[in-house]
Amino acid sequence: MANITIFDHPLIKHKITLLRDKATGTKDFRTLIEEIAMLMGYEALRDLPLEEIEVETPICKTTAPVVSGKKLAVVPILRAGLGMVSGILALVPSAKVGHIGMYRDEVTHIPHEYYCKLPDNIGDRTIIVLDPMLATGGSAVDAVNLIKERGGKHIKFMSIIAAPEGLKALSEAHPDVEIYCGNLDEKLNENAYIVPGLGDAGDRIFGTK
Ligand code: PRP
Ligand code: URA
Protein backbone atom coordinates (compact mmCIF):
# COMPACT_ATOMS: atom_id res chain seq x y z
CA MET A 1 0.00 0.00 0.00
CA ALA A 2 1.57 3.30 -1.10
CA ASN A 3 2.40 5.92 1.46
CA ILE A 4 0.62 9.11 0.31
CA THR A 5 0.60 12.49 2.07
CA ILE A 6 -1.73 15.24 0.87
CA PHE A 7 -0.90 18.47 2.69
CA ASP A 8 -3.54 20.45 4.55
CA HIS A 9 -1.36 23.22 5.96
CA PRO A 10 -2.99 26.66 5.51
CA LEU A 11 0.24 28.25 4.24
CA ILE A 12 0.57 25.63 1.49
CA LYS A 13 -3.10 26.02 0.53
CA HIS A 14 -2.74 29.81 0.41
CA LYS A 15 0.36 29.72 -1.77
CA ILE A 16 -1.15 27.14 -4.15
CA THR A 17 -4.15 29.44 -4.65
CA LEU A 18 -1.77 32.25 -5.66
CA LEU A 19 0.00 29.85 -8.06
CA ARG A 20 -3.29 28.96 -9.74
CA ASP A 21 -4.13 32.59 -10.48
CA LYS A 22 -3.36 33.24 -14.15
CA ALA A 23 -2.54 36.85 -13.21
CA THR A 24 0.47 35.66 -11.16
CA GLY A 25 3.56 36.56 -13.18
CA THR A 26 6.80 34.65 -13.69
CA LYS A 27 8.75 36.21 -10.82
CA ASP A 28 6.07 35.56 -8.18
CA PHE A 29 5.29 32.14 -9.66
CA ARG A 30 8.94 31.06 -9.23
CA THR A 31 9.07 32.37 -5.68
CA LEU A 32 5.86 30.53 -4.76
CA ILE A 33 7.08 27.23 -6.25
CA GLU A 34 10.28 27.53 -4.22
CA GLU A 35 8.43 28.41 -0.99
CA ILE A 36 5.91 25.59 -1.35
CA ALA A 37 8.70 23.10 -2.05
CA MET A 38 10.43 24.23 1.13
CA LEU A 39 7.29 23.89 3.23
CA MET A 40 6.56 20.45 1.79
CA GLY A 41 10.19 19.42 2.16
CA TYR A 42 10.12 20.16 5.88
CA GLU A 43 7.62 17.31 6.27
CA ALA A 44 8.89 15.02 3.50
CA LEU A 45 12.40 15.02 4.97
CA ARG A 46 11.24 14.12 8.48
CA ASP A 47 13.13 10.79 8.34
CA LEU A 48 16.44 12.16 6.99
CA PRO A 49 19.37 10.29 8.50
CA LEU A 50 21.19 12.02 11.35
CA GLU A 51 24.77 11.63 12.46
CA GLU A 52 26.32 12.55 15.80
CA ILE A 53 29.03 15.19 15.90
CA GLU A 54 31.05 16.60 18.76
CA VAL A 55 30.17 20.13 19.77
CA GLU A 56 31.34 22.37 22.57
CA THR A 57 28.63 24.46 24.20
CA PRO A 58 29.50 27.35 26.56
CA ILE A 59 28.95 24.78 29.32
CA CYS A 60 30.65 21.54 28.21
CA LYS A 61 31.62 19.23 25.36
CA THR A 62 28.87 16.94 24.09
CA THR A 63 27.76 14.99 21.06
CA ALA A 64 24.65 16.14 19.17
CA PRO A 65 22.84 15.19 15.93
CA VAL A 66 23.22 16.90 12.56
CA VAL A 67 21.49 16.08 9.29
CA SER A 68 23.61 13.85 7.11
CA GLY A 69 22.94 15.99 4.03
CA LYS A 70 25.42 14.09 1.85
CA LYS A 71 23.01 11.17 1.96
CA LEU A 72 20.26 13.09 0.17
CA ALA A 73 19.82 13.24 -3.61
CA VAL A 74 17.40 15.79 -5.02
CA VAL A 75 16.25 14.86 -8.53
CA PRO A 76 14.11 17.37 -10.43
CA ILE A 77 12.26 16.27 -13.57
CA LEU A 78 13.12 18.88 -16.21
CA ARG A 79 12.01 21.42 -16.75
CA ALA A 80 9.42 22.31 -14.15
CA GLY A 81 10.97 20.32 -11.30
CA LEU A 82 13.96 22.68 -11.43
CA GLY A 83 11.81 25.36 -9.84
CA MET A 84 11.51 23.30 -6.64
CA VAL A 85 15.21 22.52 -6.17
CA SER A 86 16.21 25.74 -4.40
CA GLY A 87 13.43 25.23 -1.84
CA ILE A 88 14.84 21.85 -0.84
CA LEU A 89 18.47 23.00 -0.96
CA ALA A 90 17.56 25.85 1.40
CA LEU A 91 16.76 23.11 3.93
CA VAL A 92 19.63 20.72 3.08
CA PRO A 93 22.38 22.73 1.34
CA SER A 94 24.80 19.80 1.04
CA ALA A 95 22.37 17.53 -0.83
CA LYS A 96 23.55 16.24 -4.20
CA VAL A 97 21.43 17.07 -7.26
CA GLY A 98 20.64 14.78 -10.20
CA HIS A 99 18.55 15.65 -13.26
CA ILE A 100 16.05 13.72 -15.37
CA GLY A 101 14.92 15.31 -18.64
CA MET A 102 11.41 14.36 -19.76
CA TYR A 103 8.87 15.95 -22.03
CA ARG A 104 5.30 14.88 -22.73
CA ASP A 105 4.31 14.42 -26.34
CA GLU A 106 1.64 17.07 -26.95
CA VAL A 107 -0.68 14.67 -28.77
CA THR A 108 -0.19 11.29 -27.10
CA HIS A 109 0.85 12.72 -23.66
CA ILE A 110 3.42 9.93 -23.47
CA PRO A 111 6.65 11.04 -21.76
CA HIS A 112 10.00 10.91 -23.57
CA GLU A 113 13.29 10.83 -21.70
CA TYR A 114 16.11 13.02 -23.06
CA TYR A 115 18.55 13.23 -20.14
CA CYS A 116 19.47 11.37 -16.98
CA LYS A 117 22.40 12.10 -14.67
CA LEU A 118 22.25 10.97 -11.07
CA PRO A 119 24.68 11.39 -8.16
CA ASP A 120 27.11 8.56 -7.35
CA ASN A 121 26.15 5.82 -4.90
CA ILE A 122 22.50 6.45 -5.61
CA GLY A 123 21.53 3.20 -3.86
CA ASP A 124 22.81 4.56 -0.52
CA ARG A 125 20.82 7.79 -0.67
CA THR A 126 17.37 9.05 0.17
CA ILE A 127 16.17 10.33 -3.21
CA ILE A 128 13.56 13.04 -3.51
CA VAL A 129 12.11 13.40 -7.01
CA LEU A 130 10.63 16.82 -7.73
CA ASP A 131 7.96 17.79 -10.26
CA PRO A 132 5.23 20.34 -9.52
CA MET A 133 2.68 18.51 -11.68
CA LEU A 134 1.53 14.87 -11.41
CA ALA A 135 -0.99 14.68 -14.26
CA THR A 136 -1.34 11.30 -16.01
CA GLY A 137 1.60 10.12 -13.90
CA GLY A 138 3.54 8.95 -16.97
CA SER A 139 6.54 11.21 -16.36
CA ALA A 140 6.74 10.34 -12.66
CA VAL A 141 6.43 6.58 -13.27
CA ASP A 142 9.16 6.66 -15.94
CA ALA A 143 11.45 8.86 -13.83
CA VAL A 144 11.20 6.44 -10.90
CA ASN A 145 11.82 3.52 -13.28
CA LEU A 146 15.04 5.21 -14.45
CA ILE A 147 16.20 5.82 -10.90
CA LYS A 148 15.48 2.22 -9.89
CA GLU A 149 17.30 0.88 -12.99
CA ARG A 150 20.36 2.80 -11.76
CA GLY A 151 20.12 1.33 -8.26
CA GLY A 152 17.95 3.87 -6.40
CA LYS A 153 15.96 2.30 -3.56
CA HIS A 154 14.68 4.81 -1.03
CA ILE A 155 12.60 7.13 -3.22
CA LYS A 156 10.17 9.93 -2.39
CA PHE A 157 8.16 11.87 -4.96
CA MET A 158 6.98 15.41 -4.37
CA SER A 159 4.43 17.27 -6.51
CA ILE A 160 2.62 20.50 -5.77
CA ILE A 161 -0.58 19.57 -7.64
CA ALA A 162 -1.72 16.04 -8.45
CA ALA A 163 -4.63 14.65 -10.45
CA PRO A 164 -6.34 11.50 -9.14
CA GLU A 165 -5.27 9.68 -12.33
CA GLY A 166 -1.57 10.46 -11.76
CA LEU A 167 -1.66 9.60 -8.08
CA LYS A 168 -3.24 6.24 -8.89
CA ALA A 169 -0.76 5.48 -11.67
CA LEU A 170 2.31 6.32 -9.59
CA SER A 171 1.16 4.57 -6.42
CA GLU A 172 0.21 1.42 -8.36
CA ALA A 173 3.42 1.31 -10.41
CA HIS A 174 5.66 2.10 -7.42
CA PRO A 175 3.92 1.23 -4.14
CA ASP A 176 7.25 1.56 -2.30
CA VAL A 177 7.62 5.26 -3.20
CA GLU A 178 6.45 7.79 -0.61
CA ILE A 179 4.31 10.38 -2.39
CA TYR A 180 3.79 13.96 -1.18
CA CYS A 181 1.22 16.23 -2.88
CA GLY A 182 0.45 19.84 -2.05
CA ASN A 183 -3.11 19.38 -3.31
CA LEU A 184 -5.21 16.70 -4.98
CA ASP A 185 -7.17 18.35 -7.78
CA GLU A 186 -10.38 17.23 -9.47
CA LYS A 187 -9.45 15.60 -12.78
CA LEU A 188 -7.61 15.80 -16.10
CA ASN A 189 -9.10 17.54 -19.12
CA GLU A 190 -9.09 16.23 -22.72
CA ASN A 191 -5.51 17.53 -23.17
CA ALA A 192 -4.34 15.76 -19.99
CA TYR A 193 -3.99 19.08 -18.14
CA ILE A 194 -4.94 19.14 -14.47
CA VAL A 195 -8.31 20.79 -13.65
CA PRO A 196 -8.42 23.34 -12.09
CA GLY A 197 -4.60 23.08 -11.97
CA LEU A 198 -2.35 26.01 -12.77
CA GLY A 199 -1.71 25.56 -16.50
CA ASP A 200 1.69 24.60 -17.87
CA ALA A 201 4.10 24.70 -14.95
CA GLY A 202 7.27 24.77 -17.08
CA ASP A 203 6.03 27.65 -19.20
CA ARG A 204 4.93 29.62 -16.14
CA ILE A 205 8.25 29.10 -14.32
CA PHE A 206 10.43 29.95 -17.29
CA GLY A 207 8.21 32.48 -19.04
CA THR A 208 7.91 30.44 -22.25
CA LYS A 209 4.80 29.55 -24.25
C1 PRP B 1 5.02 18.56 -17.33
C2 PRP B 1 5.25 18.45 -15.84
C3 PRP B 1 5.49 16.98 -15.65
C4 PRP B 1 4.58 16.37 -16.68
C5 PRP B 1 3.37 15.85 -15.97
O1 PRP B 1 6.21 18.56 -18.01
O2 PRP B 1 6.30 19.25 -15.36
O3 PRP B 1 6.84 16.60 -15.88
O4 PRP B 1 4.23 17.41 -17.59
O5 PRP B 1 2.54 15.19 -16.84
P1 PRP B 1 2.25 13.63 -16.75
O6 PRP B 1 2.00 13.32 -15.30
O7 PRP B 1 1.03 13.45 -17.60
O8 PRP B 1 3.44 12.89 -17.30
P2 PRP B 1 6.30 18.75 -19.61
O9 PRP B 1 6.26 17.41 -20.27
O10 PRP B 1 5.26 19.74 -20.03
O11 PRP B 1 7.75 19.30 -19.81
P3 PRP B 1 8.40 20.68 -19.38
O12 PRP B 1 8.45 20.70 -17.85
O13 PRP B 1 9.75 20.63 -19.98
O14 PRP B 1 7.55 21.80 -19.91
N1 URA C 1 1.89 19.49 -17.10
C1 URA C 1 1.65 20.75 -16.65
O1 URA C 1 2.56 21.58 -16.60
N2 URA C 1 0.40 21.04 -16.27
C2 URA C 1 -0.61 20.15 -16.29
O2 URA C 1 -1.73 20.49 -15.90
C3 URA C 1 -0.33 18.86 -16.77
C4 URA C 1 0.93 18.55 -17.16
PDB file of C-alpha atoms and ligand atoms in Angstrom:
ATOM      1  CA  MET A   1       0.000   0.000   0.000  1.00  0.00           C
ATOM      2  CA  ALA A   2       1.567   3.296  -1.104  1.00  0.00           C
ATOM      3  CA  ASN A   3       2.402   5.924   1.458  1.00  0.00           C
ATOM      4  CA  ILE A   4       0.617   9.107   0.308  1.00  0.00           C
ATOM      5  CA  THR A   5       0.605  12.489   2.068  1.00  0.00           C
ATOM      6  CA  ILE A   6      -1.731  15.244   0.872  1.00  0.00           C
ATOM      7  CA  PHE A   7      -0.896  18.469   2.685  1.00  0.00           C
ATOM      8  CA  ASP A   8      -3.544  20.447   4.548  1.00  0.00           C
ATOM      9  CA  HIS A   9      -1.360  23.215   5.962  1.00  0.00           C
ATOM     10  CA  PRO A  10      -2.991  26.655   5.508  1.00  0.00           C
ATOM     11  CA  LEU A  11       0.240  28.248   4.244  1.00  0.00           C
ATOM     12  CA  ILE A  12       0.569  25.633   1.494  1.00  0.00           C
ATOM     13  CA  LYS A  13      -3.097  26.021   0.534  1.00  0.00           C
ATOM     14  CA  HIS A  14      -2.745  29.812   0.406  1.00  0.00           C
ATOM     15  CA  LYS A  15       0.356  29.719  -1.772  1.00  0.00           C
ATOM     16  CA  ILE A  16      -1.148  27.145  -4.149  1.00  0.00           C
ATOM     17  CA  THR A  17      -4.151  29.441  -4.652  1.00  0.00           C
ATOM     18  CA  LEU A  18      -1.767  32.250  -5.656  1.00  0.00           C
ATOM     19  CA  LEU A  19       0.002  29.852  -8.064  1.00  0.00           C
ATOM     20  CA  ARG A  20      -3.294  28.962  -9.743  1.00  0.00           C
ATOM     21  CA  ASP A  21      -4.125  32.589 -10.484  1.00  0.00           C
ATOM     22  CA  LYS A  22      -3.358  33.243 -14.150  1.00  0.00           C
ATOM     23  CA  ALA A  23      -2.536  36.845 -13.215  1.00  0.00           C
ATOM     24  CA  THR A  24       0.466  35.664 -11.155  1.00  0.00           C
ATOM     25  CA  GLY A  25       3.561  36.565 -13.183  1.00  0.00           C
ATOM     26  CA  THR A  26       6.800  34.650 -13.694  1.00  0.00           C
ATOM     27  CA  LYS A  27       8.754  36.207 -10.818  1.00  0.00           C
ATOM     28  CA  ASP A  28       6.068  35.559  -8.180  1.00  0.00           C
ATOM     29  CA  PHE A  29       5.294  32.137  -9.656  1.00  0.00           C
ATOM     30  CA  ARG A  30       8.938  31.065  -9.228  1.00  0.00           C
ATOM     31  CA  THR A  31       9.068  32.370  -5.679  1.00  0.00           C
ATOM     32  CA  LEU A  32       5.864  30.531  -4.761  1.00  0.00           C
ATOM     33  CA  ILE A  33       7.076  27.232  -6.252  1.00  0.00           C
ATOM     34  CA  GLU A  34      10.275  27.534  -4.221  1.00  0.00           C
ATOM     35  CA  GLU A  35       8.428  28.413  -0.992  1.00  0.00           C
ATOM     36  CA  ILE A  36       5.906  25.587  -1.350  1.00  0.00           C
ATOM     37  CA  ALA A  37       8.697  23.095  -2.054  1.00  0.00           C
ATOM     38  CA  MET A  38      10.433  24.225   1.126  1.00  0.00           C
ATOM     39  CA  LEU A  39       7.287  23.895   3.232  1.00  0.00           C
ATOM     40  CA  MET A  40       6.556  20.446   1.794  1.00  0.00           C
ATOM     41  CA  GLY A  41      10.194  19.421   2.162  1.00  0.00           C
ATOM     42  CA  TYR A  42      10.119  20.163   5.880  1.00  0.00           C
ATOM     43  CA  GLU A  43       7.624  17.315   6.267  1.00  0.00           C
ATOM     44  CA  ALA A  44       8.887  15.023   3.504  1.00  0.00           C
ATOM     45  CA  LEU A  45      12.399  15.021   4.970  1.00  0.00           C
ATOM     46  CA  ARG A  46      11.244  14.118   8.475  1.00  0.00           C
ATOM     47  CA  ASP A  47      13.132  10.790   8.339  1.00  0.00           C
ATOM     48  CA  LEU A  48      16.438  12.162   6.993  1.00  0.00           C
ATOM     49  CA  PRO A  49      19.369  10.294   8.501  1.00  0.00           C
ATOM     50  CA  LEU A  50      21.187  12.022  11.345  1.00  0.00           C
ATOM     51  CA  GLU A  51      24.768  11.630  12.464  1.00  0.00           C
ATOM     52  CA  GLU A  52      26.319  12.549  15.798  1.00  0.00           C
ATOM     53  CA  ILE A  53      29.033  15.185  15.905  1.00  0.00           C
ATOM     54  CA  GLU A  54      31.054  16.599  18.765  1.00  0.00           C
ATOM     55  CA  VAL A  55      30.172  20.127  19.769  1.00  0.00           C
ATOM     56  CA  GLU A  56      31.341  22.366  22.575  1.00  0.00           C
ATOM     57  CA  THR A  57      28.634  24.464  24.203  1.00  0.00           C
ATOM     58  CA  PRO A  58      29.500  27.347  26.564  1.00  0.00           C
ATOM     59  CA  ILE A  59      28.948  24.784  29.321  1.00  0.00           C
ATOM     60  CA  CYS A  60      30.652  21.543  28.205  1.00  0.00           C
ATOM     61  CA  LYS A  61      31.617  19.227  25.362  1.00  0.00           C
ATOM     62  CA  THR A  62      28.873  16.943  24.095  1.00  0.00           C
ATOM     63  CA  THR A  63      27.758  14.987  21.060  1.00  0.00           C
ATOM     64  CA  ALA A  64      24.653  16.142  19.174  1.00  0.00           C
ATOM     65  CA  PRO A  65      22.844  15.193  15.934  1.00  0.00           C
ATOM     66  CA  VAL A  66      23.219  16.904  12.561  1.00  0.00           C
ATOM     67  CA  VAL A  67      21.487  16.077   9.288  1.00  0.00           C
ATOM     68  CA  SER A  68      23.607  13.853   7.110  1.00  0.00           C
ATOM     69  CA  GLY A  69      22.935  15.986   4.026  1.00  0.00           C
ATOM     70  CA  LYS A  70      25.421  14.092   1.855  1.00  0.00           C
ATOM     71  CA  LYS A  71      23.009  11.166   1.962  1.00  0.00           C
ATOM     72  CA  LEU A  72      20.262  13.091   0.168  1.00  0.00           C
ATOM     73  CA  ALA A  73      19.821  13.236  -3.606  1.00  0.00           C
ATOM     74  CA  VAL A  74      17.396  15.790  -5.017  1.00  0.00           C
ATOM     75  CA  VAL A  75      16.253  14.863  -8.533  1.00  0.00           C
ATOM     76  CA  PRO A  76      14.108  17.375 -10.434  1.00  0.00           C
ATOM     77  CA  ILE A  77      12.261  16.267 -13.572  1.00  0.00           C
ATOM     78  CA  LEU A  78      13.116  18.877 -16.208  1.00  0.00           C
ATOM     79  CA  ARG A  79      12.010  21.418 -16.749  1.00  0.00           C
ATOM     80  CA  ALA A  80       9.418  22.313 -14.145  1.00  0.00           C
ATOM     81  CA  GLY A  81      10.966  20.319 -11.299  1.00  0.00           C
ATOM     82  CA  LEU A  82      13.962  22.680 -11.434  1.00  0.00           C
ATOM     83  CA  GLY A  83      11.807  25.362  -9.841  1.00  0.00           C
ATOM     84  CA  MET A  84      11.505  23.300  -6.641  1.00  0.00           C
ATOM     85  CA  VAL A  85      15.215  22.524  -6.175  1.00  0.00           C
ATOM     86  CA  SER A  86      16.208  25.741  -4.402  1.00  0.00           C
ATOM     87  CA  GLY A  87      13.431  25.232  -1.839  1.00  0.00           C
ATOM     88  CA  ILE A  88      14.838  21.851  -0.845  1.00  0.00           C
ATOM     89  CA  LEU A  89      18.467  23.002  -0.961  1.00  0.00           C
ATOM     90  CA  ALA A  90      17.555  25.852   1.396  1.00  0.00           C
ATOM     91  CA  LEU A  91      16.761  23.110   3.931  1.00  0.00           C
ATOM     92  CA  VAL A  92      19.633  20.722   3.079  1.00  0.00           C
ATOM     93  CA  PRO A  93      22.381  22.726   1.338  1.00  0.00           C
ATOM     94  CA  SER A  94      24.803  19.796   1.040  1.00  0.00           C
ATOM     95  CA  ALA A  95      22.369  17.528  -0.832  1.00  0.00           C
ATOM     96  CA  LYS A  96      23.550  16.236  -4.200  1.00  0.00           C
ATOM     97  CA  VAL A  97      21.429  17.067  -7.264  1.00  0.00           C
ATOM     98  CA  GLY A  98      20.637  14.775 -10.204  1.00  0.00           C
ATOM     99  CA  HIS A  99      18.547  15.648 -13.262  1.00  0.00           C
ATOM    100  CA  ILE A 100      16.049  13.724 -15.373  1.00  0.00           C
ATOM    101  CA  GLY A 101      14.917  15.315 -18.640  1.00  0.00           C
ATOM    102  CA  MET A 102      11.405  14.355 -19.755  1.00  0.00           C
ATOM    103  CA  TYR A 103       8.867  15.953 -22.027  1.00  0.00           C
ATOM    104  CA  ARG A 104       5.303  14.882 -22.734  1.00  0.00           C
ATOM    105  CA  ASP A 105       4.307  14.419 -26.343  1.00  0.00           C
ATOM    106  CA  GLU A 106       1.639  17.074 -26.948  1.00  0.00           C
ATOM    107  CA  VAL A 107      -0.677  14.666 -28.768  1.00  0.00           C
ATOM    108  CA  THR A 108      -0.188  11.291 -27.095  1.00  0.00           C
ATOM    109  CA  HIS A 109       0.849  12.720 -23.659  1.00  0.00           C
ATOM    110  CA  ILE A 110       3.417   9.928 -23.474  1.00  0.00           C
ATOM    111  CA  PRO A 111       6.653  11.045 -21.760  1.00  0.00           C
ATOM    112  CA  HIS A 112       9.997  10.910 -23.571  1.00  0.00           C
ATOM    113  CA  GLU A 113      13.289  10.831 -21.697  1.00  0.00           C
ATOM    114  CA  TYR A 114      16.105  13.023 -23.061  1.00  0.00           C
ATOM    115  CA  TYR A 115      18.553  13.231 -20.137  1.00  0.00           C
ATOM    116  CA  CYS A 116      19.474  11.372 -16.977  1.00  0.00           C
ATOM    117  CA  LYS A 117      22.401  12.102 -14.674  1.00  0.00           C
ATOM    118  CA  LEU A 118      22.253  10.968 -11.065  1.00  0.00           C
ATOM    119  CA  PRO A 119      24.680  11.393  -8.155  1.00  0.00           C
ATOM    120  CA  ASP A 120      27.112   8.556  -7.355  1.00  0.00           C
ATOM    121  CA  ASN A 121      26.153   5.820  -4.903  1.00  0.00           C
ATOM    122  CA  ILE A 122      22.504   6.448  -5.615  1.00  0.00           C
ATOM    123  CA  GLY A 123      21.534   3.203  -3.862  1.00  0.00           C
ATOM    124  CA  ASP A 124      22.808   4.560  -0.523  1.00  0.00           C
ATOM    125  CA  ARG A 125      20.822   7.792  -0.667  1.00  0.00           C
ATOM    126  CA  THR A 126      17.371   9.048   0.171  1.00  0.00           C
ATOM    127  CA  ILE A 127      16.167  10.326  -3.212  1.00  0.00           C
ATOM    128  CA  ILE A 128      13.558  13.036  -3.508  1.00  0.00           C
ATOM    129  CA  VAL A 129      12.110  13.401  -7.015  1.00  0.00           C
ATOM    130  CA  LEU A 130      10.626  16.825  -7.734  1.00  0.00           C
ATOM    131  CA  ASP A 131       7.962  17.794 -10.260  1.00  0.00           C
ATOM    132  CA  PRO A 132       5.233  20.340  -9.516  1.00  0.00           C
ATOM    133  CA  MET A 133       2.678  18.506 -11.685  1.00  0.00           C
ATOM    134  CA  LEU A 134       1.531  14.869 -11.410  1.00  0.00           C
ATOM    135  CA  ALA A 135      -0.989  14.685 -14.262  1.00  0.00           C
ATOM    136  CA  THR A 136      -1.337  11.297 -16.014  1.00  0.00           C
ATOM    137  CA  GLY A 137       1.603  10.125 -13.901  1.00  0.00           C
ATOM    138  CA  GLY A 138       3.537   8.947 -16.967  1.00  0.00           C
ATOM    139  CA  SER A 139       6.542  11.208 -16.364  1.00  0.00           C
ATOM    140  CA  ALA A 140       6.740  10.336 -12.665  1.00  0.00           C
ATOM    141  CA  VAL A 141       6.428   6.576 -13.265  1.00  0.00           C
ATOM    142  CA  ASP A 142       9.156   6.660 -15.940  1.00  0.00           C
ATOM    143  CA  ALA A 143      11.449   8.860 -13.833  1.00  0.00           C
ATOM    144  CA  VAL A 144      11.197   6.445 -10.898  1.00  0.00           C
ATOM    145  CA  ASN A 145      11.818   3.519 -13.284  1.00  0.00           C
ATOM    146  CA  LEU A 146      15.038   5.215 -14.455  1.00  0.00           C
ATOM    147  CA  ILE A 147      16.200   5.817 -10.900  1.00  0.00           C
ATOM    148  CA  LYS A 148      15.476   2.216  -9.894  1.00  0.00           C
ATOM    149  CA  GLU A 149      17.298   0.880 -12.990  1.00  0.00           C
ATOM    150  CA  ARG A 150      20.359   2.798 -11.760  1.00  0.00           C
ATOM    151  CA  GLY A 151      20.124   1.328  -8.259  1.00  0.00           C
ATOM    152  CA  GLY A 152      17.953   3.869  -6.403  1.00  0.00           C
ATOM    153  CA  LYS A 153      15.957   2.298  -3.561  1.00  0.00           C
ATOM    154  CA  HIS A 154      14.677   4.807  -1.028  1.00  0.00           C
ATOM    155  CA  ILE A 155      12.602   7.132  -3.216  1.00  0.00           C
ATOM    156  CA  LYS A 156      10.172   9.929  -2.390  1.00  0.00           C
ATOM    157  CA  PHE A 157       8.164  11.867  -4.962  1.00  0.00           C
ATOM    158  CA  MET A 158       6.983  15.412  -4.365  1.00  0.00           C
ATOM    159  CA  SER A 159       4.432  17.266  -6.514  1.00  0.00           C
ATOM    160  CA  ILE A 160       2.617  20.501  -5.767  1.00  0.00           C
ATOM    161  CA  ILE A 161      -0.585  19.571  -7.635  1.00  0.00           C
ATOM    162  CA  ALA A 162      -1.724  16.037  -8.454  1.00  0.00           C
ATOM    163  CA  ALA A 163      -4.631  14.654 -10.453  1.00  0.00           C
ATOM    164  CA  PRO A 164      -6.339  11.500  -9.140  1.00  0.00           C
ATOM    165  CA  GLU A 165      -5.269   9.683 -12.327  1.00  0.00           C
ATOM    166  CA  GLY A 166      -1.570  10.463 -11.756  1.00  0.00           C
ATOM    167  CA  LEU A 167      -1.656   9.600  -8.081  1.00  0.00           C
ATOM    168  CA  LYS A 168      -3.239   6.238  -8.888  1.00  0.00           C
ATOM    169  CA  ALA A 169      -0.757   5.482 -11.674  1.00  0.00           C
ATOM    170  CA  LEU A 170       2.308   6.325  -9.588  1.00  0.00           C
ATOM    171  CA  SER A 171       1.161   4.571  -6.422  1.00  0.00           C
ATOM    172  CA  GLU A 172       0.206   1.418  -8.357  1.00  0.00           C
ATOM    173  CA  ALA A 173       3.422   1.305 -10.405  1.00  0.00           C
ATOM    174  CA  HIS A 174       5.665   2.095  -7.416  1.00  0.00           C
ATOM    175  CA  PRO A 175       3.924   1.228  -4.138  1.00  0.00           C
ATOM    176  CA  ASP A 176       7.245   1.556  -2.295  1.00  0.00           C
ATOM    177  CA  VAL A 177       7.616   5.257  -3.196  1.00  0.00           C
ATOM    178  CA  GLU A 178       6.453   7.789  -0.610  1.00  0.00           C
ATOM    179  CA  ILE A 179       4.312  10.384  -2.389  1.00  0.00           C
ATOM    180  CA  TYR A 180       3.789  13.963  -1.178  1.00  0.00           C
ATOM    181  CA  CYS A 181       1.225  16.230  -2.883  1.00  0.00           C
ATOM    182  CA  GLY A 182       0.452  19.835  -2.053  1.00  0.00           C
ATOM    183  CA  ASN A 183      -3.111  19.379  -3.309  1.00  0.00           C
ATOM    184  CA  LEU A 184      -5.206  16.702  -4.979  1.00  0.00           C
ATOM    185  CA  ASP A 185      -7.174  18.355  -7.777  1.00  0.00           C
ATOM    186  CA  GLU A 186     -10.379  17.232  -9.475  1.00  0.00           C
ATOM    187  CA  LYS A 187      -9.446  15.597 -12.777  1.00  0.00           C
ATOM    188  CA  LEU A 188      -7.613  15.797 -16.100  1.00  0.00           C
ATOM    189  CA  ASN A 189      -9.104  17.536 -19.121  1.00  0.00           C
ATOM    190  CA  GLU A 190      -9.085  16.225 -22.722  1.00  0.00           C
ATOM    191  CA  ASN A 191      -5.512  17.535 -23.166  1.00  0.00           C
ATOM    192  CA  ALA A 192      -4.341  15.763 -19.990  1.00  0.00           C
ATOM    193  CA  TYR A 193      -3.992  19.079 -18.136  1.00  0.00           C
ATOM    194  CA  ILE A 194      -4.939  19.143 -14.470  1.00  0.00           C
ATOM    195  CA  VAL A 195      -8.306  20.785 -13.650  1.00  0.00           C
ATOM    196  CA  PRO A 196      -8.417  23.344 -12.090  1.00  0.00           C
ATOM    197  CA  GLY A 197      -4.605  23.082 -11.972  1.00  0.00           C
ATOM    198  CA  LEU A 198      -2.349  26.008 -12.774  1.00  0.00           C
ATOM    199  CA  GLY A 199      -1.715  25.556 -16.501  1.00  0.00           C
ATOM    200  CA  ASP A 200       1.692  24.596 -17.869  1.00  0.00           C
ATOM    201  CA  ALA A 201       4.105  24.695 -14.947  1.00  0.00           C
ATOM    202  CA  GLY A 202       7.275  24.775 -17.080  1.00  0.00           C
ATOM    203  CA  ASP A 203       6.026  27.650 -19.196  1.00  0.00           C
ATOM    204  CA  ARG A 204       4.928  29.623 -16.144  1.00  0.00           C
ATOM    205  CA  ILE A 205       8.246  29.097 -14.317  1.00  0.00           C
ATOM    206  CA  PHE A 206      10.434  29.946 -17.295  1.00  0.00           C
ATOM    207  CA  GLY A 207       8.214  32.484 -19.045  1.00  0.00           C
ATOM    208  CA  THR A 208       7.914  30.443 -22.252  1.00  0.00           C
ATOM    209  CA  LYS A 209       4.805  29.548 -24.254  1.00  0.00           C
TER     210      LYS A 209
HETATM  211  C1  PRP B   1       5.016  18.561 -17.332  1.00  0.00           C
HETATM  212  C2  PRP B   1       5.251  18.446 -15.839  1.00  0.00           C
HETATM  213  C3  PRP B   1       5.495  16.982 -15.647  1.00  0.00           C
HETATM  214  C4  PRP B   1       4.578  16.369 -16.681  1.00  0.00           C
HETATM  215  C5  PRP B   1       3.372  15.855 -15.970  1.00  0.00           C
HETATM  216  O1  PRP B   1       6.206  18.565 -18.011  1.00  0.00           O
HETATM  217  O2  PRP B   1       6.298  19.245 -15.357  1.00  0.00           O
HETATM  218  O3  PRP B   1       6.836  16.596 -15.879  1.00  0.00           O
HETATM  219  O4  PRP B   1       4.226  17.412 -17.590  1.00  0.00           O
HETATM  220  O5  PRP B   1       2.540  15.189 -16.841  1.00  0.00           O
HETATM  221  P1  PRP B   1       2.254  13.627 -16.753  1.00  0.00           P
HETATM  222  O6  PRP B   1       2.003  13.319 -15.298  1.00  0.00           O
HETATM  223  O7  PRP B   1       1.034  13.449 -17.600  1.00  0.00           O
HETATM  224  O8  PRP B   1       3.439  12.888 -17.297  1.00  0.00           O
HETATM  225  P2  PRP B   1       6.295  18.750 -19.612  1.00  0.00           P
HETATM  226  O9  PRP B   1       6.260  17.406 -20.266  1.00  0.00           O
HETATM  227  O10 PRP B   1       5.263  19.743 -20.030  1.00  0.00           O
HETATM  228  O11 PRP B   1       7.752  19.295 -19.806  1.00  0.00           O
HETATM  229  P3  PRP B   1       8.397  20.684 -19.377  1.00  0.00           P
HETATM  230  O12 PRP B   1       8.446  20.699 -17.852  1.00  0.00           O
HETATM  231  O13 PRP B   1       9.753  20.633 -19.977  1.00  0.00           O
HETATM  232  O14 PRP B   1       7.554  21.801 -19.905  1.00  0.00           O
HETATM  233  N1  URA B   2       1.888  19.490 -17.097  1.00  0.00           N
HETATM  234  C1  URA B   2       1.651  20.751 -16.650  1.00  0.00           C
HETATM  235  O1  URA B   2       2.561  21.579 -16.597  1.00  0.00           O
HETATM  236  N2  URA B   2       0.403  21.043 -16.269  1.00  0.00           N
HETATM  237  C2  URA B   2      -0.609  20.147 -16.294  1.00  0.00           C
HETATM  238  O2  URA B   2      -1.734  20.494 -15.900  1.00  0.00           O
HETATM  239  C3  URA B   2      -0.333  18.862 -16.768  1.00  0.00           C
HETATM  240  C4  URA B   2       0.934  18.546 -17.156  1.00  0.00           C
END
